XYZ file of N, CA, C and O in Angstrom:
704
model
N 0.841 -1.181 0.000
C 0.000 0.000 0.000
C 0.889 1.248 0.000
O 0.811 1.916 1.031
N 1.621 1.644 -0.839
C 3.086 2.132 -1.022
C 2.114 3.165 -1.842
O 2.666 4.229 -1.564
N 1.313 3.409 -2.448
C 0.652 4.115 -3.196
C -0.062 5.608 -2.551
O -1.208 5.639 -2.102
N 0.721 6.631 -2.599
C -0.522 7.977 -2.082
C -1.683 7.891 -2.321
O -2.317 8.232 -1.322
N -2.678 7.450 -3.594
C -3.628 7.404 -3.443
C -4.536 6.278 -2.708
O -5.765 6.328 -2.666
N -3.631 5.117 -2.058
C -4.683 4.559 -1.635
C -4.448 4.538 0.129
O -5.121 3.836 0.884
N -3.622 5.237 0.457
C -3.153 5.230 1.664
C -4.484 6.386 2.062
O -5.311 6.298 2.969
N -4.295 7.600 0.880
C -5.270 8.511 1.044
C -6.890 8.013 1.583
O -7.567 8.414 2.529
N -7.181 6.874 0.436
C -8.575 6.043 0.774
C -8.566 5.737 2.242
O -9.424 6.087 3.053
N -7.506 5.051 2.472
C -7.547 4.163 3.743
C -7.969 5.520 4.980
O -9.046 5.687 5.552
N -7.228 5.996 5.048
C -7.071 7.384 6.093
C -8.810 7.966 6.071
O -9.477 8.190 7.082
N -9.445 8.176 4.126
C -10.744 8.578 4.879
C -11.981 7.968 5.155
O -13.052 8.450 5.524
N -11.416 6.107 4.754
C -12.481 4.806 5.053
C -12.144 5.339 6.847
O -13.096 5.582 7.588
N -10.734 5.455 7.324
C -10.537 5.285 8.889
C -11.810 6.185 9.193
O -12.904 5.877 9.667
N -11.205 7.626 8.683
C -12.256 8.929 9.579
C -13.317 8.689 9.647
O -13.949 8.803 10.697
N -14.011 8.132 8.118
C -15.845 7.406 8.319
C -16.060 6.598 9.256
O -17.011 6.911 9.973
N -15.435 5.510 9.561
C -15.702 4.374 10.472
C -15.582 5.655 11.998
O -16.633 6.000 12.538
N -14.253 6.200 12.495
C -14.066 6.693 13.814
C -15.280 7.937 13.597
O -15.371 8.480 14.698
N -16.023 8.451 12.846
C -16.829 9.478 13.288
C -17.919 9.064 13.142
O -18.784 9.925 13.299
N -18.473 7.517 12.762
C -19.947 7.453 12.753
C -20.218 6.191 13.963
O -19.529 5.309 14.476
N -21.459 6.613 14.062
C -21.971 5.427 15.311
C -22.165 4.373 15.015
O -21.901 3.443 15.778
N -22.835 4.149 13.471
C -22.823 3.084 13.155
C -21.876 2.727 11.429
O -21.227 3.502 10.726
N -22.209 1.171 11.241
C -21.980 1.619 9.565
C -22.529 -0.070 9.488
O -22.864 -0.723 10.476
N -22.523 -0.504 8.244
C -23.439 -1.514 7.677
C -23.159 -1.801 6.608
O -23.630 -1.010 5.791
N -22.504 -2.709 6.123
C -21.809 -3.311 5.338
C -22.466 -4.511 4.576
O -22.814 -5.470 5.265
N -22.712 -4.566 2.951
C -23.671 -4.496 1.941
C -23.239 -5.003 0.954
O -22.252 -4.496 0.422
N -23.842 -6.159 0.407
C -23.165 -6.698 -0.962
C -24.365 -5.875 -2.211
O -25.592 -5.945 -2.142
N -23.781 -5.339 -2.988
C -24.571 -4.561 -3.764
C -24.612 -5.648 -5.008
O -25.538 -5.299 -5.740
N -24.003 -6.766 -5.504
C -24.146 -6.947 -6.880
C -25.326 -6.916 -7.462
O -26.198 -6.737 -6.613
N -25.803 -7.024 -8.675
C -26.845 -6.955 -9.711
C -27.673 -5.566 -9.745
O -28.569 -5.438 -10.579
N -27.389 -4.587 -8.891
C -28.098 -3.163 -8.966
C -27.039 -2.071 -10.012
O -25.867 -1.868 -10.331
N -28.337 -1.631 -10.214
C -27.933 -0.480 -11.470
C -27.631 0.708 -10.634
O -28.049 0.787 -9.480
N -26.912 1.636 -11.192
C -26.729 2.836 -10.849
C -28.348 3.793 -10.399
O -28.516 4.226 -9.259
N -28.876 3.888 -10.968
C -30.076 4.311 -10.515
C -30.785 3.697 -9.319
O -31.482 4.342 -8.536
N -30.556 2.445 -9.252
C -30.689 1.837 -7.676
C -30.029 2.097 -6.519
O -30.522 2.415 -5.436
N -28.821 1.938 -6.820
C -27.889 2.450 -5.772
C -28.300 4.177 -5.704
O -28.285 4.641 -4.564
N -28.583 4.933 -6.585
C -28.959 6.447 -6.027
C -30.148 6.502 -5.477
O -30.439 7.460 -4.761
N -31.189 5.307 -5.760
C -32.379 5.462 -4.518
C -32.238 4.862 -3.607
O -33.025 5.099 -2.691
N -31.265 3.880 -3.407
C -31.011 3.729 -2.175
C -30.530 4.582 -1.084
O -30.746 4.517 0.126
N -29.936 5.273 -1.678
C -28.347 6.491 -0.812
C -29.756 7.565 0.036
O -29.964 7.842 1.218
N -30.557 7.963 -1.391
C -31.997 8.729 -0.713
C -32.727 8.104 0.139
O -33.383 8.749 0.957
N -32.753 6.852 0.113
C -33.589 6.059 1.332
C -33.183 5.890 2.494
O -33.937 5.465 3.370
N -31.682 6.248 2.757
C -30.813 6.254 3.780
C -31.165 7.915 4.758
O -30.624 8.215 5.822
N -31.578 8.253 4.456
C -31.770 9.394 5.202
C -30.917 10.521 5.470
O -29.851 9.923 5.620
N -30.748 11.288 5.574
C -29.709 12.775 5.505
C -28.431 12.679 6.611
O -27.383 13.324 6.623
N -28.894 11.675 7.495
C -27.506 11.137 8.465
C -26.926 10.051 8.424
O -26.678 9.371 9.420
N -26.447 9.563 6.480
C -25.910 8.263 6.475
C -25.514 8.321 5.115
O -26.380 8.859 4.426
N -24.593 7.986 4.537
C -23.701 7.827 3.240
C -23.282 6.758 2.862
O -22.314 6.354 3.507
N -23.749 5.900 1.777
C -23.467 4.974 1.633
C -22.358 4.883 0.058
O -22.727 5.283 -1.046
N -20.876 4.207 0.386
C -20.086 4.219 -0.546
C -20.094 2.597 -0.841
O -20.526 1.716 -0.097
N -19.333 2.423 -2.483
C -18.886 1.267 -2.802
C -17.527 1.412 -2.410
O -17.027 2.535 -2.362
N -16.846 0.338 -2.110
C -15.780 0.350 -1.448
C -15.104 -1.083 -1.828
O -15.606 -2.175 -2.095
N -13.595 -0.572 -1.732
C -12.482 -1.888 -2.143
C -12.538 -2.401 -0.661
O -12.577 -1.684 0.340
N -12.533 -4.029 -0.709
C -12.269 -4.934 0.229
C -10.777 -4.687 0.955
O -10.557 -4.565 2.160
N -10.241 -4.667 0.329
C -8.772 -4.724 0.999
C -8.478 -3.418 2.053
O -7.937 -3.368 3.158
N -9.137 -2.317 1.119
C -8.440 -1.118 1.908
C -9.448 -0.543 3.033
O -9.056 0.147 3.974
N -10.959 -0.956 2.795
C -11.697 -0.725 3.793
C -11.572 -1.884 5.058
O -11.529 -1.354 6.169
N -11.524 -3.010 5.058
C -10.601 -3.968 5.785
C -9.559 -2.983 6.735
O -9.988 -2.652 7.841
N -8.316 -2.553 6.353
C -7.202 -1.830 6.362
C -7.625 -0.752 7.405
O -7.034 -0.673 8.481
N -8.726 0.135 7.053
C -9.218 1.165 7.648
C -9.998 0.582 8.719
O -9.441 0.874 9.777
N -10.714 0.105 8.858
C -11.489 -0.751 10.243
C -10.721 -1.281 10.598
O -10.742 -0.594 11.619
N -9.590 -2.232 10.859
C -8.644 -2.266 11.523
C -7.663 -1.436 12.472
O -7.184 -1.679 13.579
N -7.526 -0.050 11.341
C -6.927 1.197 11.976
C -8.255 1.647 12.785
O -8.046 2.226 13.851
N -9.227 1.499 12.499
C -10.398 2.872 13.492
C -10.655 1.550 14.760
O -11.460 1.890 15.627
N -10.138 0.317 14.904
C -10.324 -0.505 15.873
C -11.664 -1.375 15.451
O -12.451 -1.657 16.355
N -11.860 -1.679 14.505
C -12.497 -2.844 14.141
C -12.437 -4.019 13.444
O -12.644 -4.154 12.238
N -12.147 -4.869 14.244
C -11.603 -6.401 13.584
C -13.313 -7.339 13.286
O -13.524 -8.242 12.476
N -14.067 -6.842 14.049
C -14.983 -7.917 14.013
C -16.180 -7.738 12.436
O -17.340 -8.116 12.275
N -15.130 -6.930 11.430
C -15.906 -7.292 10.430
C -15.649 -8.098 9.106
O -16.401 -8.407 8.182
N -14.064 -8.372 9.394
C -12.786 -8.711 8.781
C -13.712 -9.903 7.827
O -13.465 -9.867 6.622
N -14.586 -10.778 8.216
C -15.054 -12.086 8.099
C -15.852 -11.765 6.659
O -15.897 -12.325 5.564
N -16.400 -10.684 7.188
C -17.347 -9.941 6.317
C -17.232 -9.390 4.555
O -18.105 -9.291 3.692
N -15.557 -9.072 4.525
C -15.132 -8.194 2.988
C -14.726 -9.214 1.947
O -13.631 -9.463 1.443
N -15.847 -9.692 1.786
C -15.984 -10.396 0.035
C -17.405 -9.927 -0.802
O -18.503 -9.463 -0.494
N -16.747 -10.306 -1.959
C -17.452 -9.859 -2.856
C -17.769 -8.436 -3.233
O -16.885 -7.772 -2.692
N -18.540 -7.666 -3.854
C -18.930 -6.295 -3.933
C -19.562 -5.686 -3.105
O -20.793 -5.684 -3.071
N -18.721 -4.992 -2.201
C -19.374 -4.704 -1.091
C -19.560 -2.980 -1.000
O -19.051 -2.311 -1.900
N -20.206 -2.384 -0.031
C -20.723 -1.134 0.230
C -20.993 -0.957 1.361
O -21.604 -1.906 1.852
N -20.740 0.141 2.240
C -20.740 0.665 3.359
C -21.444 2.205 3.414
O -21.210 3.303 2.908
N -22.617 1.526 4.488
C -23.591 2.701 5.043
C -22.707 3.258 5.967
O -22.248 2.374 6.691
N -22.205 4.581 6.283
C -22.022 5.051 7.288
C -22.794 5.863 7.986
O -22.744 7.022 7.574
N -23.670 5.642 9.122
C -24.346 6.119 10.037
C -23.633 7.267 11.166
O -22.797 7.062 12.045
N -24.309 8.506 10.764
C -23.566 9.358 12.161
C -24.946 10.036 12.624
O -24.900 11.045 13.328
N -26.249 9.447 12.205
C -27.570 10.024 12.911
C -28.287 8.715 13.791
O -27.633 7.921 14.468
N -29.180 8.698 13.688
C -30.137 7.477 14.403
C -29.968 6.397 13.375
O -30.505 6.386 12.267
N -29.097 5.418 13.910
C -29.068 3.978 13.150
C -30.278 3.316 13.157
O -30.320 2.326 12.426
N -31.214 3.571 13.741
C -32.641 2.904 13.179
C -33.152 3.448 12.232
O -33.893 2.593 11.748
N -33.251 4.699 11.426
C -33.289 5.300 10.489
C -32.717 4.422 9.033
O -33.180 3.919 8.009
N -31.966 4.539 9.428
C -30.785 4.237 8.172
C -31.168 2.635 7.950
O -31.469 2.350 6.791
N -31.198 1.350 9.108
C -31.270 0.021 9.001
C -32.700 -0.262 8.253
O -32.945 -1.187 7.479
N -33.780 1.017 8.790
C -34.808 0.899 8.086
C -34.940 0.814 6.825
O -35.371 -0.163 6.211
N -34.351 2.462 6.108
C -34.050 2.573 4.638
C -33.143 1.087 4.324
O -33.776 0.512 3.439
N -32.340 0.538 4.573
C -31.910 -0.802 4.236
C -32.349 -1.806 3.547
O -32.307 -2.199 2.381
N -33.051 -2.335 5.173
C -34.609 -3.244 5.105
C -35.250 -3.139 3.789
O -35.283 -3.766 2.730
N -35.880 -1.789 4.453
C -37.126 -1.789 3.269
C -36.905 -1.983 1.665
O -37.778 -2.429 0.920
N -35.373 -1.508 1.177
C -34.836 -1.580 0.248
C -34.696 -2.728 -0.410
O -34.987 -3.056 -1.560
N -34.161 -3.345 0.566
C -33.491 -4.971 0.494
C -34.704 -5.509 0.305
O -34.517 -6.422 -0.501
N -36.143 -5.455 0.661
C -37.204 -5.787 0.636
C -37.507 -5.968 -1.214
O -37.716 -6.981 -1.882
N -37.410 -4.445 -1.626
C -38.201 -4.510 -3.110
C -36.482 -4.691 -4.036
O -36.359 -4.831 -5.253
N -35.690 -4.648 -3.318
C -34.728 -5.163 -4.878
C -33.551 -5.962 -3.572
O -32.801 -5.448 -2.743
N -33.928 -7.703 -3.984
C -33.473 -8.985 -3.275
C -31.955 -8.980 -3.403
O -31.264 -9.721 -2.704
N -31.252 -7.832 -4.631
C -29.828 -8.065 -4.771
C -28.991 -7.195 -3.847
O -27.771 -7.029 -3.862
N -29.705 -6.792 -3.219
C -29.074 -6.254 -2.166
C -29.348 -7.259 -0.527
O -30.316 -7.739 0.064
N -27.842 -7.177 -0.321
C -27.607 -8.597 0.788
C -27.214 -7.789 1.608
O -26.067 -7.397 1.397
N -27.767 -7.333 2.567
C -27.043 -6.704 4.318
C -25.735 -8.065 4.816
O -26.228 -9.172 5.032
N -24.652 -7.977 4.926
C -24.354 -8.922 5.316
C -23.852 -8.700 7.045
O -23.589 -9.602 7.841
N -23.829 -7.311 7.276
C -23.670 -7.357 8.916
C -23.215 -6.128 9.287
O -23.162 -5.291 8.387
N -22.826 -5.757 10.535
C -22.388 -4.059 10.809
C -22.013 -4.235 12.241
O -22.007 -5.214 12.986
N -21.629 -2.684 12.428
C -20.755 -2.509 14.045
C -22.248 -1.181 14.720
O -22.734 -0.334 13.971
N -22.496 -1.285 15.589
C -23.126 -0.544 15.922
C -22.048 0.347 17.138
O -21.135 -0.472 17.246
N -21.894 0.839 17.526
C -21.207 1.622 18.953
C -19.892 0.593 19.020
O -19.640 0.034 20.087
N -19.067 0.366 17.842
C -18.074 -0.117 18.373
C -18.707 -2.255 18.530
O -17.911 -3.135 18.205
N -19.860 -2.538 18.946
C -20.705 -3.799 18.893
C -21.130 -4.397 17.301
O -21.906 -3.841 16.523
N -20.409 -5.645 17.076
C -20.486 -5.865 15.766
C -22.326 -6.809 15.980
O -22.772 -7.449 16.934
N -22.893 -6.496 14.722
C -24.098 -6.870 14.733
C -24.109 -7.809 13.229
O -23.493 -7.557 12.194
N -24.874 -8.760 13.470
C -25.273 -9.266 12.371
C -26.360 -9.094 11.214
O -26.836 -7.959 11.239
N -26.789 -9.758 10.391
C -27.336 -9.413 9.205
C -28.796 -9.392 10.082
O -29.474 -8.378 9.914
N -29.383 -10.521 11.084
C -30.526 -10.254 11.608
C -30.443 -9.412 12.570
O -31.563 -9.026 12.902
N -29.591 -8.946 13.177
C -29.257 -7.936 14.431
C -30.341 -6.328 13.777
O -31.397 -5.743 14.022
N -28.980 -6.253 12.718
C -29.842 -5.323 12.036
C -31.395 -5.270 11.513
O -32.115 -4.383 11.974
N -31.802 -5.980 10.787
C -33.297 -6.284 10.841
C -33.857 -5.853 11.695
O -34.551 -4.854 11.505
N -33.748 -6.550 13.186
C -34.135 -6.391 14.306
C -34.018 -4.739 14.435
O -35.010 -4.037 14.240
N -33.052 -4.317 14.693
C -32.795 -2.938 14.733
C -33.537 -1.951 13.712
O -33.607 -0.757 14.003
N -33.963 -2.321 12.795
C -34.796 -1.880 12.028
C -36.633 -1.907 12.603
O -37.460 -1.026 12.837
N -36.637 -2.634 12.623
C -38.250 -2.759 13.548
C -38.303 -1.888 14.958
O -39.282 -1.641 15.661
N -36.873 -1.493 15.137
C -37.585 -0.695 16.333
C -38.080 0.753 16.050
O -37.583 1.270 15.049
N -38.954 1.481 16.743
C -39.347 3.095 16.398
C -38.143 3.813 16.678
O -37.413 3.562 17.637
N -37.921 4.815 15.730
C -37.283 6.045 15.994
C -36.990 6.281 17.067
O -37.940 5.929 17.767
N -35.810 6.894 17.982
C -35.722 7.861 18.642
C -36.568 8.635 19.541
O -36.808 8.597 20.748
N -37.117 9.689 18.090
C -37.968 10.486 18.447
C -39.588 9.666 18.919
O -40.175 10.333 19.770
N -40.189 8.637 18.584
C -41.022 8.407 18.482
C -40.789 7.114 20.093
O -41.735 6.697 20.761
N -39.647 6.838 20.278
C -39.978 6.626 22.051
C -39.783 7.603 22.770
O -40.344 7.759 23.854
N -38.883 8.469 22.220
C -39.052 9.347 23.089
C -39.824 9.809 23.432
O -39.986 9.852 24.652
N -40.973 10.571 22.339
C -42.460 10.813 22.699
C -43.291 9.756 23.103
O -44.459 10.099 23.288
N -43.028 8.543 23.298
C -43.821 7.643 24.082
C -43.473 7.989 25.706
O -44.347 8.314 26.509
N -42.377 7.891 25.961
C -42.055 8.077 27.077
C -42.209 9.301 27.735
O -41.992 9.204 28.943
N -42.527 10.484 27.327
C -42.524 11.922 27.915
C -44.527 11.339 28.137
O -45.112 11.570 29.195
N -45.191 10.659 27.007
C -46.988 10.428 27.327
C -46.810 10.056 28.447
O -47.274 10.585 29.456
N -46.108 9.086 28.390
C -46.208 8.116 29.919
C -45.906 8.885 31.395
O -46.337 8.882 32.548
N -45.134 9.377 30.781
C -44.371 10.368 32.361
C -45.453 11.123 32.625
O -45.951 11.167 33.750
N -46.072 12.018 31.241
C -47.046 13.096 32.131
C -48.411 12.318 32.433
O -49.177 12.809 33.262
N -48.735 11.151 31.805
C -49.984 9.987 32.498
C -50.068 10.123 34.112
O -50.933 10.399 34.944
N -48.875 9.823 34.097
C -48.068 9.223 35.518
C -48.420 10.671 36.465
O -49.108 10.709 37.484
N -47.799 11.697 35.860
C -47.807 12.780 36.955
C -49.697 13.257 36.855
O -50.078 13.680 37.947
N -50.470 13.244 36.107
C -51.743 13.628 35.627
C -52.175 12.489 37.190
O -52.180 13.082 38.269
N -52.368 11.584 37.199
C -52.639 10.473 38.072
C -52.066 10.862 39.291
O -52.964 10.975 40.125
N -50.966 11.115 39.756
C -50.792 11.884 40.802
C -50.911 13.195 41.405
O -50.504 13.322 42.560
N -51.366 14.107 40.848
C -51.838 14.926 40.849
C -53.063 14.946 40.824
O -53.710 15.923 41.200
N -53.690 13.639 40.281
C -55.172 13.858 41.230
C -55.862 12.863 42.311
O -56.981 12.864 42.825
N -54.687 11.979 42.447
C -54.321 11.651 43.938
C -54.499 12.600 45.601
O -55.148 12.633 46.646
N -53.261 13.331 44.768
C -53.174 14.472 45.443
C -54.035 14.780 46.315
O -54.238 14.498 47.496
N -54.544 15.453 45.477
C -55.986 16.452 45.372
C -56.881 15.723 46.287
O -57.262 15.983 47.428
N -57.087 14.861 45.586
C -58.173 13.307 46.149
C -57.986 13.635 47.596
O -58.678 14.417 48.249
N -57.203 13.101 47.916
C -57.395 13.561 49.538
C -57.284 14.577 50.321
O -57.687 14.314 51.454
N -56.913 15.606 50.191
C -57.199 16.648 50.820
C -58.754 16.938 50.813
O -59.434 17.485 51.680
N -59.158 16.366 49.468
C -61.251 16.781 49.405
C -61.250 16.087 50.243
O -61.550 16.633 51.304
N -60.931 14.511 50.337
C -62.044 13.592 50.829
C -62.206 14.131 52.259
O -63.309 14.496 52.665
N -60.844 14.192 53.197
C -60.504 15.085 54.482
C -61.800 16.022 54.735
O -62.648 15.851 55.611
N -61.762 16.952 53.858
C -62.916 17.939 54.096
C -64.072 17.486 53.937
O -64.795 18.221 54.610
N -64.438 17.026 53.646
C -65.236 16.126 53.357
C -66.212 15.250 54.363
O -67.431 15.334 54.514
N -65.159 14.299 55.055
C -64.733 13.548 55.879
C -65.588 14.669 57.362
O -66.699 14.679 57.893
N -64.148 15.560 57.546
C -64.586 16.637 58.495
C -65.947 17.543 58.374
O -66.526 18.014 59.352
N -66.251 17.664 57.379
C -67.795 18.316 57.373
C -68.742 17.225 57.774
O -69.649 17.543 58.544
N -68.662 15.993 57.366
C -70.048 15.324 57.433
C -69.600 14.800 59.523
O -70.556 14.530 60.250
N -68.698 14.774 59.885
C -67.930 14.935 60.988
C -68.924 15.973 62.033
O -69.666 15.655 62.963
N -68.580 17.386 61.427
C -69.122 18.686 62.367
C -70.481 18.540 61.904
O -71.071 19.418 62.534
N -71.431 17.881 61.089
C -72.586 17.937 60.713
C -73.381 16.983 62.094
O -74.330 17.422 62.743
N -72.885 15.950 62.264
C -73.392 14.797 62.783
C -73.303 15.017 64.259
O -73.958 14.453 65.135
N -72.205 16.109 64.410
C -72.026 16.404 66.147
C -72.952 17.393 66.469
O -73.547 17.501 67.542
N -73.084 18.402 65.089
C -74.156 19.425 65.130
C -75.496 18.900 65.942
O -76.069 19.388 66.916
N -75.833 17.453 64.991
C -77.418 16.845 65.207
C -77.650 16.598 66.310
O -78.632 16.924 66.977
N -75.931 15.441 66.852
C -75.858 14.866 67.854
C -75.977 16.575 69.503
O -76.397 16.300 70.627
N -75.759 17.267 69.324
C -75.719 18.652 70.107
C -76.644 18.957 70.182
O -76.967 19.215 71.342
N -77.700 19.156 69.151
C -79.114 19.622 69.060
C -79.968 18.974 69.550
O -80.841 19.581 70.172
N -80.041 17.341 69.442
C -80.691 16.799 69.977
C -80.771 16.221 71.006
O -81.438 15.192 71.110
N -79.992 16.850 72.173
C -79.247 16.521 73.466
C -80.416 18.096 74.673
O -80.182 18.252 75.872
């Protein structure tokens, strides 16, 4: 690898791998150029997907500290790099891989955690981010809505309690 230009590759396969959270690694054969550009759009605005030489992307995941994909670089392969919500991106994948079969997920690193071809899948079926997150903020204010009329709840019942209390001593007084 004596070559400037491919040392160059290697150095910016490294920087992709060390600056994204995820990446996802893809046998592209039998797709046309026009496939591969609706795919790249199906990937979402926080993920770039390149064709890439085996040897030197190998080379570069090694340098950014990843061995566990080594198993992985045959054939025509391509790399999603993820630096937004990797459920995003595994989705656009999926769904892809869904309507054109020549595209083979063959596996990926999530946080440094190498994942497999069903890992991802899996990771694909889960909701967005944003969309537990907004599950979880419903739930929290459920939660506080319910205590807050807890709350409440008893301080009435108390008064409550105490009026029908001073009512009954009233009767009990009067009729003495």
């Amino acid at each position: 690898m004596a070559r400037p230009d491919k040392a160059a590759a290697v150095a910016e396969l490294t920087d992709q791998f060390r600056s994204s959270n995820a990446a996802v690694l893809t046998e592209y054969r039998g797709l046309t150029v026009a496939q591969l550009k609706t795919l790249r759009r199906s990937l979402g605005e926080n993920a770039t997907y390149a064709v890439v030489k085996n040897t030197l992307t190998k080379i570069a995941a090694n340098e950014a500290g990843i061995s566990t994909l080594d198993d992985l670089f045959a054939g025509p392969s391509a790399v999603a790099f993820v630096t937004g919500d990797p459920v995003e991106a595994a989705k656009g994948l999926r769904d892809f891989a869904k309507d054109n079969p020549a595209l083979v997920i063959k596996g990926g690193v999530l946080d440094g955690k190498a994942l497999s071809a069903d890992e991802i899948k899996k990771l694909a079926d889960l909701e967005s981010r944003e969309v537990l997150l907004a599950k979880l903020a419903g739930a929290m204010k459920g939660k506080q809505s319910q205590a807050a009329a807890l709350f409440q709840a008893l301080p009435s019942k108390f008064v409550r309690t105490a009026d029908a209390l001073r009512a009954k001593r009233a009767e009990q007084g009067g009729a003495e």
